Short mmCIF file of C-alpha atoms in Angstrom, two decimals:
data_model
loop_
_atom_site.label_atom_id
_atom_site.label_comp_id
_atom_site.label_asym_id
_atom_site.label_seq_id
_atom_site.Cartn_x
_atom_site.Cartn_y
_atom_site.Cartn_z
CA UNK A 16 -163.84 62.99 28.05
CA UNK A 17 -164.83 59.69 26.48
CA UNK A 18 -161.58 59.36 24.80
CA UNK A 19 -159.97 60.15 28.20
CA UNK A 20 -162.18 57.76 30.09
CA UNK A 21 -161.62 54.99 27.42
CA UNK A 22 -157.80 55.68 27.57
CA UNK A 23 -157.78 55.58 31.40
CA UNK A 24 -159.79 52.54 31.42
CA UNK A 25 -157.59 50.78 28.89
CA UNK A 26 -154.63 51.93 30.80
CA UNK A 27 -156.05 50.51 34.01
CA UNK A 28 -156.93 47.35 32.46
CA UNK A 29 -153.22 47.09 31.12
CA UNK A 30 -151.80 47.84 34.31
CA UNK A 31 -153.93 45.44 36.12
CA UNK A 32 -153.09 42.77 33.75
CA UNK A 33 -149.34 43.64 33.87
CA UNK A 34 -149.58 43.56 37.83
CA UNK A 35 -151.29 40.37 37.72
CA UNK A 36 -148.92 38.74 35.34
CA UNK A 37 -146.01 40.17 37.54
CA UNK A 38 -147.65 38.56 40.60
CA UNK A 39 -147.71 35.40 38.92
CA UNK A 40 -144.09 35.39 37.77
CA UNK A 41 -143.31 36.34 41.53
CA UNK A 42 -145.27 33.20 42.46
CA UNK A 43 -143.00 31.23 39.98
CA UNK A 44 -140.00 32.83 41.77
CA UNK A 45 -141.44 32.01 45.00
CA UNK A 46 -142.20 28.27 44.02
CA UNK A 47 -138.65 27.98 42.66
CA UNK A 48 -137.24 29.09 45.95
CA UNK A 49 -139.60 26.85 47.82
CA UNK A 50 -138.57 23.97 45.76
CA UNK A 51 -134.94 25.01 46.35
CA UNK A 52 -135.78 25.03 50.13
CA UNK A 53 -137.16 21.64 49.84
CA UNK A 54 -133.96 20.31 48.12
CA UNK A 55 -131.95 21.81 50.82
CA UNK A 56 -134.24 20.45 53.50
CA UNK A 57 -133.92 17.13 51.81
CA UNK A 58 -130.18 17.38 51.40
CA UNK A 59 -129.93 18.23 55.27
CA UNK A 60 -132.17 15.39 56.41
CA UNK A 61 -130.49 12.82 53.99
CA UNK A 62 -127.02 13.62 55.51
CA UNK A 63 -128.37 13.82 59.11
CA UNK A 64 -129.91 10.25 58.48
CA UNK A 65 -126.75 8.96 56.84
CA UNK A 66 -124.70 10.39 59.97
CA UNK A 67 -127.26 8.70 62.38
CA UNK A 68 -126.85 5.40 60.67
CA UNK A 69 -123.09 5.54 60.63
CA UNK A 70 -122.84 6.54 64.24
CA UNK A 71 -125.10 3.34 65.08
CA UNK A 72 -122.85 1.27 63.02
CA UNK A 73 -119.74 2.72 64.60
CA UNK A 74 -120.66 2.88 68.06
CA UNK A 75 -122.97 -0.20 68.06
CA UNK A 76 -125.18 1.60 70.71
CA UNK A 77 -128.74 0.28 70.61
CA UNK A 78 -130.08 3.52 71.97
CA UNK A 79 -129.25 5.21 68.76
CA UNK A 80 -132.14 3.14 67.17
CA UNK A 81 -134.73 5.93 68.24
CA UNK A 82 -132.55 8.69 66.47
CA UNK A 83 -132.32 6.61 63.24
CA UNK A 84 -136.06 6.04 63.10
CA UNK A 85 -136.60 9.75 63.92
CA UNK A 86 -134.33 10.93 61.19
CA UNK A 87 -135.65 8.34 58.75
CA UNK A 88 -139.16 9.83 59.34
CA UNK A 89 -138.01 13.37 58.85
CA UNK A 90 -136.28 12.32 55.58
CA UNK A 91 -139.49 10.58 54.32
CA UNK A 92 -141.45 13.80 55.03
CA UNK A 93 -138.84 16.06 53.19
CA UNK A 94 -139.02 13.80 50.15
CA UNK A 95 -142.95 13.82 50.28
CA UNK A 96 -142.92 17.77 50.72
CA UNK A 97 -140.55 17.77 47.63
CA UNK A 98 -142.87 15.32 45.66
CA UNK A 99 -145.89 17.62 46.32
CA UNK A 100 -144.16 20.74 45.36
CA UNK A 101 -143.10 19.17 42.03
CA UNK A 102 -146.62 18.07 41.37
CA UNK A 103 -148.26 21.39 42.10
CA UNK A 104 -146.06 23.40 39.51
CA UNK A 105 -148.14 26.44 38.16
CA UNK A 106 -149.01 26.79 34.54
CA UNK A 107 -148.66 29.81 32.23
CA UNK A 108 -151.17 29.93 29.27
CA UNK A 109 -152.06 26.14 29.66
CA UNK A 110 -148.48 25.24 29.59
CA UNK A 111 -146.26 24.28 32.72
CA UNK A 112 -143.79 26.81 33.59
CA UNK A 113 -141.16 24.11 33.96
CA UNK A 114 -140.52 20.69 32.75
CA UNK A 115 -142.66 18.77 35.14
CA UNK A 116 -141.70 15.21 33.76
CA UNK A 117 -138.02 16.17 34.20
CA UNK A 118 -138.67 17.41 37.79
CA UNK A 119 -140.61 14.24 38.76
CA UNK A 120 -137.99 12.12 37.22
CA UNK A 121 -135.35 14.17 39.41
CA UNK A 122 -137.26 13.38 42.52
CA UNK A 123 -137.80 9.77 41.56
CA UNK A 124 -134.11 9.28 41.20
CA UNK A 125 -133.56 10.84 44.64
CA UNK A 126 -136.25 8.65 46.19
CA UNK A 127 -134.83 5.50 44.57
CA UNK A 128 -131.52 6.34 45.84
CA UNK A 129 -132.42 6.92 49.30
CA UNK A 130 -134.54 3.63 49.31
CA UNK A 131 -131.48 1.77 47.97
CA UNK A 132 -129.26 3.43 50.63
CA UNK A 133 -131.52 1.86 53.34
CA UNK A 134 -130.61 -1.68 51.88
CA UNK A 135 -126.84 -0.77 51.77
CA UNK A 136 -127.01 0.26 55.37
CA UNK A 137 -128.83 -2.89 56.32
CA UNK A 138 -126.20 -4.94 54.64
CA UNK A 139 -123.38 -3.14 56.50
CA UNK A 140 -125.48 -3.76 59.69
CA UNK A 141 -125.59 -7.53 58.92
CA UNK A 142 -121.84 -7.76 58.38
CA UNK A 143 -121.09 -5.89 61.72
CA UNK A 144 -123.58 -8.22 63.58
CA UNK A 145 -121.86 -11.26 61.96
CA UNK A 146 -118.63 -10.12 63.52
CA UNK A 147 -117.21 -8.98 60.05
CA UNK A 148 -116.11 -5.58 61.36
CA UNK A 149 -113.41 -5.05 58.81
CA UNK A 150 -115.90 -5.91 56.06
CA UNK A 151 -118.41 -3.60 57.31
CA UNK A 152 -116.06 -0.66 57.58
CA UNK A 153 -115.01 -1.36 54.09
CA UNK A 154 -118.45 -1.45 52.75
CA UNK A 155 -119.68 1.57 54.57
CA UNK A 156 -116.52 3.55 53.32
CA UNK A 157 -117.10 2.26 49.85
CA UNK A 158 -120.89 3.25 49.87
CA UNK A 159 -119.99 6.82 51.49
CA UNK A 160 -117.30 7.42 48.61
CA UNK A 161 -118.99 5.85 45.70
CA UNK A 162 -122.72 6.27 46.44
CA UNK A 163 -123.18 9.31 48.69
CA UNK A 164 -120.27 11.45 47.35
CA UNK A 165 -120.40 10.05 43.87
CA UNK A 166 -124.06 9.84 43.20
CA UNK A 167 -126.25 11.55 45.82
CA UNK A 168 -124.34 14.60 46.05
CA UNK A 169 -124.29 15.31 42.33
CA UNK A 170 -128.15 14.54 42.20
CA UNK A 171 -128.68 17.18 44.86
CA UNK A 172 -126.21 19.67 43.52
CA UNK A 173 -128.03 19.46 39.93
CA UNK A 174 -131.34 19.89 41.57
CA UNK A 175 -130.43 22.86 43.47
CA UNK A 176 -128.68 24.34 40.39
CA UNK A 177 -131.89 23.71 38.39
CA UNK A 178 -134.08 25.43 41.03
CA UNK A 179 -131.48 28.29 41.09
CA UNK A 180 -131.87 28.48 37.25
CA UNK A 181 -135.47 28.70 37.66
CA UNK A 182 -135.34 31.36 40.05
CA UNK A 183 -133.10 33.48 37.89
CA UNK A 184 -135.36 32.87 34.95
CA UNK A 185 -138.36 34.19 37.12
CA UNK A 186 -136.21 37.13 37.99
CA UNK A 187 -135.50 37.77 34.32
CA UNK A 188 -139.05 37.66 33.41
CA UNK A 189 -140.12 39.69 36.49
CA UNK A 190 -137.53 42.43 35.37
CA UNK A 191 -138.66 42.22 31.75
CA UNK A 192 -142.32 42.83 33.13
CA UNK A 193 -141.16 45.75 35.14
CA UNK A 194 -139.47 47.33 32.14
CA UNK A 195 -142.53 46.81 30.20
CA UNK A 196 -144.74 48.29 32.88
CA UNK A 197 -142.29 51.20 33.21
CA UNK A 198 -142.49 51.74 29.34
CA UNK A 199 -146.25 51.65 29.52
CA UNK A 200 -146.51 54.09 32.34
CA UNK A 201 -144.05 56.53 30.58
CA UNK A 202 -146.10 56.27 27.37
CA UNK A 203 -149.50 56.67 29.50
CA UNK A 204 -148.02 59.74 31.12
CA UNK A 205 -146.98 61.43 27.96
CA UNK A 206 -150.31 60.62 26.14
CA UNK A 207 -152.49 61.64 29.22
CA UNK A 208 -150.33 64.72 30.06
CA UNK A 209 -153.05 67.05 28.74
CA UNK A 210 -155.85 65.19 30.69
CA UNK A 211 -154.26 63.92 33.85
CA UNK A 212 -150.53 64.95 34.44
CA UNK A 213 -150.95 64.93 38.21
CA UNK A 214 -152.49 61.31 38.03
CA UNK A 215 -149.62 60.21 35.88
CA UNK A 216 -147.18 61.57 38.43
CA UNK A 217 -148.84 59.95 41.25
CA UNK A 218 -149.16 56.56 39.50
CA UNK A 219 -145.34 56.66 38.67
CA UNK A 220 -144.72 57.38 42.25
CA UNK A 221 -146.71 54.52 43.33
CA UNK A 222 -145.09 52.00 41.18
CA UNK A 223 -141.44 53.25 41.25
CA UNK A 224 -140.49 52.63 44.83
CA UNK A 225 -141.90 49.22 45.51
CA UNK A 226 -140.61 48.02 42.11
CA UNK A 227 -137.12 49.32 42.82
CA UNK A 228 -137.22 47.83 46.41
CA UNK A 229 -138.15 44.45 44.99
CA UNK A 230 -135.53 44.55 42.33
CA UNK A 231 -132.91 45.47 44.98
CA UNK A 232 -134.20 42.70 47.13
CA UNK A 233 -134.02 40.13 44.22
CA UNK A 234 -130.50 41.25 43.50
CA UNK A 235 -129.29 41.14 47.19
CA UNK A 236 -130.85 37.53 47.71
CA UNK A 237 -129.51 36.38 44.50
CA UNK A 238 -125.95 37.58 45.35
CA UNK A 239 -126.24 35.55 48.77
CA UNK A 240 -127.09 38.27 51.13
CA UNK A 241 -129.85 36.58 53.02
CA UNK A 242 -129.98 39.14 55.80
CA UNK A 243 -131.30 41.79 53.49
CA UNK A 244 -134.96 42.51 54.12
CA UNK A 245 -137.23 44.66 51.67
CA UNK A 246 -138.96 47.61 53.59
CA UNK A 247 -142.42 48.66 52.15
CA UNK A 248 -145.01 50.22 54.25
CA UNK A 249 -147.88 50.02 51.74
CA UNK A 250 -150.73 47.51 51.83
CA UNK A 251 -150.84 46.51 48.05
CA UNK A 252 -149.49 43.73 46.08
CA UNK A 253 -146.01 44.94 46.29
CA UNK A 254 -145.94 44.89 50.13
CA UNK A 255 -147.43 41.32 49.78
CA UNK A 256 -144.57 40.39 47.48
CA UNK A 257 -142.08 42.01 49.84
CA UNK A 258 -143.45 40.17 52.76
CA UNK A 259 -143.27 36.81 51.12
CA UNK A 260 -139.71 37.81 49.80
CA UNK A 261 -138.68 38.55 53.18
CA UNK A 262 -140.21 35.31 54.68
CA UNK A 263 -138.22 33.35 51.98
CA UNK A 264 -135.01 34.96 52.75
CA UNK A 265 -135.44 34.31 56.48
CA UNK A 266 -136.19 30.62 55.87
CA UNK A 267 -133.02 30.33 53.68
CA UNK A 268 -131.15 31.97 56.15
CA UNK A 269 -132.32 29.69 58.91
CA UNK A 270 -131.44 26.70 56.68
CA UNK A 271 -128.01 27.91 55.98
CA UNK A 272 -127.39 28.34 59.64
CA UNK A 273 -128.62 24.88 60.49
CA UNK A 274 -126.16 23.63 57.86
CA UNK A 275 -123.25 25.59 59.50
CA UNK A 276 -124.15 24.13 62.91
CA UNK A 277 -124.35 20.63 61.56
CA UNK A 278 -120.98 20.98 60.01
CA UNK A 279 -119.61 22.42 63.22
CA UNK A 280 -121.03 19.45 65.08
CA UNK A 281 -119.38 17.04 62.70
CA UNK A 282 -116.07 18.72 62.93
CA UNK A 283 -116.18 18.54 66.71
CA UNK A 284 -117.03 14.85 66.59
CA UNK A 285 -114.24 14.15 64.24
CA UNK A 286 -111.89 16.06 66.46
CA UNK A 287 -113.10 13.98 69.46
CA UNK A 288 -112.44 10.72 67.82
CA UNK A 289 -109.14 11.64 66.61
CA UNK A 290 -108.26 12.68 70.39
CA UNK A 291 -109.49 9.02 71.35
CA UNK A 292 -107.31 7.50 68.95
CA UNK A 293 -104.38 9.57 70.05
CA UNK A 294 -105.05 8.51 73.75
CA UNK A 295 -105.20 4.77 72.89
CA UNK A 296 -102.03 5.06 70.84
CA UNK A 297 -100.21 6.62 73.85
CA UNK A 298 -101.73 3.74 75.92
CA UNK A 299 -100.34 1.14 73.58
CA UNK A 300 -96.93 2.76 73.78
CA UNK A 301 -96.96 2.75 77.65
CA UNK A 302 -97.99 -0.93 77.55
CA UNK A 303 -95.05 -1.79 75.13
CA UNK A 304 -92.60 0.09 77.26
CA UNK A 305 -93.84 -1.82 80.37
CA UNK A 306 -93.37 -5.10 78.58
CA UNK A 307 -89.94 -4.35 77.51
CA UNK A 308 -88.89 -3.35 81.04
CA UNK A 309 -90.48 -6.49 82.25
CA UNK A 310 -88.44 -8.52 79.93
CA UNK A 311 -85.38 -6.69 81.18
CA UNK A 312 -86.19 -7.34 84.94
CA UNK A 313 -86.49 -11.03 84.07
CA UNK A 314 -83.19 -11.24 82.28
CA UNK A 315 -81.35 -9.28 85.02
CA UNK A 316 -82.90 -11.05 88.09
CA UNK A 317 -82.73 -14.64 86.95
CA UNK A 318 -79.25 -14.56 85.75
CA UNK A 319 -77.50 -14.24 89.04
CA UNK A 320 -79.17 -17.31 90.70
CA UNK A 321 -78.83 -19.41 87.71
CA UNK A 322 -75.21 -18.77 87.36
CA UNK A 323 -74.68 -19.75 91.20
CA UNK A 324 -76.73 -22.96 90.97
CA UNK A 325 -74.78 -23.79 87.93
CA UNK A 326 -71.36 -23.04 89.47
CA UNK A 327 -72.42 -24.76 92.81
CA UNK A 328 -73.35 -28.07 90.83
CA UNK A 329 -70.29 -27.97 88.72
CA UNK A 330 -67.95 -27.57 91.74
CA UNK A 331 -69.70 -30.40 93.47
CA UNK A 332 -69.42 -32.71 90.55
CA UNK A 333 -65.80 -32.15 89.88
CA UNK A 334 -64.86 -33.13 93.60
CA UNK A 335 -63.95 -36.72 94.22
CA UNK A 336 -64.49 -38.73 97.36
CA UNK A 337 -66.86 -35.99 98.94
CA UNK A 338 -68.60 -36.56 102.20
CA UNK A 339 -72.20 -37.08 102.32
CA UNK A 340 -72.61 -33.90 104.41
CA UNK A 341 -70.77 -31.97 101.70
CA UNK A 342 -73.26 -33.23 99.12
CA UNK A 343 -76.10 -32.31 101.53
CA UNK A 344 -74.60 -28.80 101.89
CA UNK A 345 -74.33 -28.23 98.24
CA UNK A 346 -77.66 -29.65 97.47
CA UNK A 347 -79.11 -27.30 100.39
CA UNK A 348 -77.70 -24.29 98.85
CA UNK A 349 -79.02 -25.44 95.43
CA UNK A 350 -82.49 -25.73 96.98
CA UNK A 351 -82.14 -22.17 98.68
CA UNK A 352 -81.05 -20.65 95.28
CA UNK A 353 -83.88 -22.52 93.52
CA UNK A 354 -86.36 -21.11 96.11
CA UNK A 355 -84.81 -17.63 95.54
CA UNK A 356 -85.17 -18.17 91.81
CA UNK A 357 -88.88 -19.05 92.24
CA UNK A 358 -89.44 -15.94 94.56
CA UNK A 359 -87.88 -13.82 91.76
CA UNK A 360 -90.23 -15.48 89.14
CA UNK A 361 -93.27 -14.65 91.26
CA UNK A 362 -92.09 -11.03 92.08
CA UNK A 363 -91.48 -10.27 88.29
CA UNK A 364 -94.93 -11.89 87.45
CA UNK A 365 -96.56 -9.79 90.12
CA UNK A 366 -94.84 -6.73 88.76
CA UNK A 367 -96.06 -7.42 85.29
CA UNK A 368 -99.62 -7.91 86.37
CA UNK A 369 -99.82 -4.93 88.78
CA UNK A 370 -97.60 -2.64 86.60
CA UNK A 371 -96.20 -1.38 89.85
CA UNK A 372 -92.54 -1.40 91.27
CA UNK A 373 -93.65 -2.30 94.89
CA UNK A 374 -92.44 -5.67 96.02
CA UNK A 375 -94.13 -8.23 98.52
CA UNK A 376 -92.06 -9.07 101.54
CA UNK A 377 -92.24 -11.89 104.17
CA UNK A 378 -90.91 -10.21 107.43
CA UNK A 379 -89.26 -12.18 110.11
CA UNK A 380 -86.27 -12.28 112.26
CA UNK A 381 -82.92 -12.72 110.22
CA UNK A 382 -79.41 -13.54 111.47
CA UNK A 383 -77.14 -11.35 109.22
CA UNK A 384 -74.05 -13.37 110.28
CA UNK A 385 -75.46 -16.58 108.74
CA UNK A 386 -76.96 -14.84 105.76
CA UNK A 387 -73.83 -12.99 104.71
CA UNK A 388 -71.67 -16.05 105.42
CA UNK A 389 -73.72 -18.22 103.19
CA UNK A 390 -73.85 -15.47 100.50
CA UNK A 391 -69.95 -15.37 100.65
CA UNK A 392 -69.89 -18.90 99.63
CA UNK A 393 -72.04 -18.42 96.71
CA UNK A 394 -69.94 -15.53 95.74
CA UNK A 395 -66.85 -17.83 95.81
CA UNK A 396 -68.45 -19.98 93.17
CA UNK A 397 -69.04 -16.88 90.75
CA UNK A 398 -65.50 -15.59 91.77
CA UNK A 399 -63.74 -18.79 90.63
CA UNK A 400 -64.85 -18.25 87.16
CA UNK A 401 -62.79 -14.94 86.91
CA UNK A 402 -59.91 -16.19 89.15
CA UNK A 403 -61.08 -13.89 92.20
CA UNK A 404 -60.56 -14.36 95.86
CA UNK A 405 -63.14 -13.66 98.36
CA UNK A 406 -62.74 -12.96 102.19
CA UNK A 407 -65.20 -12.48 104.83
CA UNK A 408 -64.82 -10.81 108.25
CA UNK A 409 -67.36 -10.59 110.82
CA UNK A 410 -68.59 -11.33 114.35
CA UNK A 411 -69.22 -15.10 115.15
CA UNK A 412 -72.33 -14.31 117.15
CA UNK A 413 -75.62 -13.75 115.52
CA UNK A 414 -76.71 -10.27 114.39
CA UNK A 415 -80.37 -10.01 114.43
CA UNK A 416 -82.49 -7.72 112.16
CA UNK A 417 -86.06 -7.70 111.00
CA UNK A 418 -86.40 -8.38 107.37
CA UNK A 419 -87.30 -10.78 104.46
CA UNK A 420 -84.41 -13.22 104.17
CA UNK A 421 -84.84 -13.85 100.55
CA UNK A 422 -84.90 -10.02 99.76
CA UNK A 423 -81.78 -9.44 101.69
CA UNK A 424 -80.09 -12.40 100.05
CA UNK A 425 -81.17 -10.76 96.69
CA UNK A 426 -79.42 -7.36 97.77
CA UNK A 427 -76.24 -9.50 98.60
CA UNK A 428 -76.42 -11.30 95.18
CA UNK A 429 -76.82 -7.99 93.32
CA UNK A 430 -73.69 -6.45 95.17
CA UNK A 431 -71.74 -9.79 94.75
CA UNK A 432 -72.64 -10.22 91.15
CA UNK A 433 -71.46 -6.66 90.24
CA UNK A 434 -68.27 -7.09 92.28
CA UNK A 435 -67.37 -10.32 90.43
CA UNK A 436 -68.45 -8.84 86.97
CA UNK A 437 -66.56 -5.63 87.18
CA UNK A 438 -63.36 -6.91 88.92
CA UNK A 439 -60.25 -7.40 87.04
CA UNK A 440 -59.00 -11.12 86.71
CA UNK A 441 -56.93 -12.06 89.85
CA UNK A 442 -58.52 -9.35 91.97
CA UNK A 443 -59.85 -9.66 95.56
CA UNK A 444 -63.30 -9.07 97.01
CA UNK A 445 -63.64 -8.10 100.74
CA UNK A 446 -66.93 -8.94 102.56
CA UNK A 447 -67.29 -7.32 106.15
CA UNK A 448 -70.11 -7.36 108.73
CA UNK A 449 -70.15 -5.18 111.89
CA UNK A 450 -72.46 -3.75 114.44
CA UNK A 451 -72.32 -0.16 115.41
CA UNK A 452 -74.69 1.41 117.93
CA UNK A 453 -78.13 0.32 117.00
CA UNK A 454 -77.45 -0.57 113.42
CA UNK A 455 -75.78 -3.43 111.64
CA UNK A 456 -73.86 -3.00 108.40
CA UNK A 457 -72.25 -5.07 105.79
CA UNK A 458 -70.01 -4.06 102.90
CA UNK A 459 -68.59 -5.45 99.63
CA UNK A 460 -65.19 -3.99 98.42
CA UNK A 461 -63.69 -4.98 95.04
CA UNK A 462 -60.58 -4.07 93.12
CA UNK A 463 -62.51 -3.45 89.81
CA UNK A 464 -63.01 -0.57 87.33
CA UNK A 465 -64.63 1.59 89.77
CA UNK A 466 -67.21 4.22 89.23
CA UNK A 467 -66.53 7.85 87.61
CA UNK A 468 -67.08 10.61 90.31
CA UNK A 469 -69.70 12.29 88.07
CA UNK A 470 -71.84 9.21 87.94
CA UNK A 471 -71.94 8.25 91.77
CA UNK A 472 -75.45 10.15 92.18
CA UNK A 473 -77.04 8.40 89.13
CA UNK A 474 -76.07 4.61 89.67
CA UNK A 475 -79.11 3.90 91.55
CA UNK A 476 -81.38 5.26 88.66
CA UNK A 477 -83.36 2.58 86.61
CA UNK A 478 -81.46 1.54 83.49
CA UNK A 479 -78.35 3.87 84.23
CA UNK A 480 -74.76 2.49 83.45
CA UNK A 481 -71.80 4.36 83.52
CA UNK A 482 -69.52 4.56 80.39
CA UNK A 483 -66.76 2.50 81.73
CA UNK A 484 -69.22 -0.17 82.81
CA UNK A 485 -70.88 -0.27 79.15
CA UNK A 486 -67.22 -0.47 77.71
CA UNK A 487 -66.21 -3.18 80.13
CA UNK A 488 -69.27 -5.45 80.04
CA UNK A 489 -71.92 -5.39 77.06
CA UNK A 490 -74.34 -7.39 79.27
CA UNK A 491 -76.32 -5.59 82.01
CA UNK A 492 -79.43 -3.61 82.15
CA UNK A 493 -79.12 -1.13 84.93
CA UNK A 494 -81.65 -2.72 87.06
CA UNK A 495 -79.84 -4.26 89.96
CA UNK A 496 -78.70 -1.36 91.93
CA UNK A 497 -82.24 0.49 91.89
CA UNK A 498 -83.75 -2.66 93.06
CA UNK A 499 -81.16 -3.27 95.80
CA UNK A 500 -81.84 0.36 96.96
CA UNK A 501 -85.62 -0.21 97.02
CA UNK A 502 -85.30 -3.54 99.12
CA UNK A 503 -82.96 -1.71 101.53
CA UNK A 504 -85.24 1.29 101.89
CA UNK A 505 -88.26 -1.05 102.32
CA UNK A 506 -86.20 -2.46 105.50
CA UNK A 507 -85.62 0.94 106.96
CA UNK A 508 -81.97 0.92 105.87
CA UNK A 509 -79.78 2.69 103.55
CA UNK A 510 -77.07 1.99 100.73
CA UNK A 511 -73.89 4.10 100.32
CA UNK A 512 -71.00 3.84 97.90
CA UNK A 513 -67.50 4.92 97.66
CA UNK A 514 -65.68 4.47 94.62
CA UNK A 515 -62.52 5.61 92.52
CA UNK A 516 -62.33 5.02 88.76
CA UNK A 517 -59.92 2.20 88.03
CA UNK A 518 -59.31 1.55 91.82
CA UNK A 519 -62.35 -0.19 92.87
CA UNK A 520 -65.79 0.40 94.74
CA UNK A 521 -67.17 -0.27 98.19
CA UNK A 522 -70.95 -0.73 98.75
CA UNK A 523 -72.20 -0.50 102.26
CA UNK A 524 -75.78 -1.53 103.37
CA UNK A 525 -76.93 -0.32 106.91
CA UNK A 526 -79.88 -1.84 108.59
CA UNK A 527 -81.58 -1.19 112.09
CA UNK A 528 -80.91 -3.87 114.65
CA UNK A 529 -83.86 -5.87 116.46
CA UNK A 530 -84.45 -4.41 119.95
CA UNK A 531 -82.71 -6.54 122.43
CA UNK A 532 -85.42 -8.39 124.76
#
């Protein structure tokens, strides 16, 4: 009995010491995972702080100062937690379980880097405030690539790998103790089979299931299955270890989910910034297109009045012994054309500023007989350069319409200039004015190249020119006829065209008459 008692007592003491040592090694494992968690927390808070600082530098939003200070406080708290964990490393047999100086040195390197990063961010902030945005962006990019990616990330990775290695070491030592405990239990069972076979069996049942559960839990978590939980319904040390093991796995899972969420938010913001850049690029393209169209409008609308002014002046200067009235008439036409030219310039500037195709009109009572007659005189100046003849037929009495005199003159100039440009040398241009019912019409008929039948419906489209027009004349932007149609439509009228290729064209403008009083 004494031998049995002594054996059982010795066995109990051995088992107690083994369990105590196992609990201690499990605490080492727990400490390793806590330190691992602290490094993960530090990494997360550091990148969150870096992101807050970068957002403030990029957006220059003063309201982001609160977020920066908040992230900085959390980062300092994470560093303090890591420093405290490194200081309180447990000891085994009077010796530290890990190389504490190396651990403290690692923490010191991380702390020094984070403190230095604050000075770098402040330097970038000073560059931005000084208006050196390009230098600020360059410094920020260099700091991100060389310091954060090149130094900080390797430090964090090395620290996490070290803590993972400590966890594996704790696992190996724990497994070794489990094997020793199993061997002790087997030997004790064989030795005490004569005295307490049943006690040995119960003891094995008590230890086997919790240890297996702990080993399986350790394997699952080590393999990355953080959703696994150890299920023990006992109230002993193993249940305590299982509870802490489950708590540790839950915290690691939470941190991992937070990292995924942060990555998702970052990717979303990058996508938003990319979309903003694409929209800005499209806006720049649109503005460039508007600028080119504006220059085309200028070249088209200013060419005809300038040509007529030059021709009028040249014809007047070539004549000899002219009467004063003839000079006055020529100068009057030049003045009117100059006013027309100024009107065009104002319109084009208005179109450029407003980015719209709507023109401004000065409405009044206009005599088409006088307007068309004066325009025919201007056509004759342009026609002389191409040896063309111009004839006008119309009523001698006034034909009154409501409209803008300068705009209607612009329509006549567009049609007359096209007739002169696309007529063959020696040809004839007929201009007619007539009244029918409540409408007045004027037409211009040339003997030029004509318009292909397939292009008649498109000649009033902006920038469209038929193939024969392009081969006949290089100049021209396809803006005149669309503008003439817009002006006529604004007067409540319409423009019609009849044409045969190589035979000539007839453009007819119809306007409503003023009601008779």
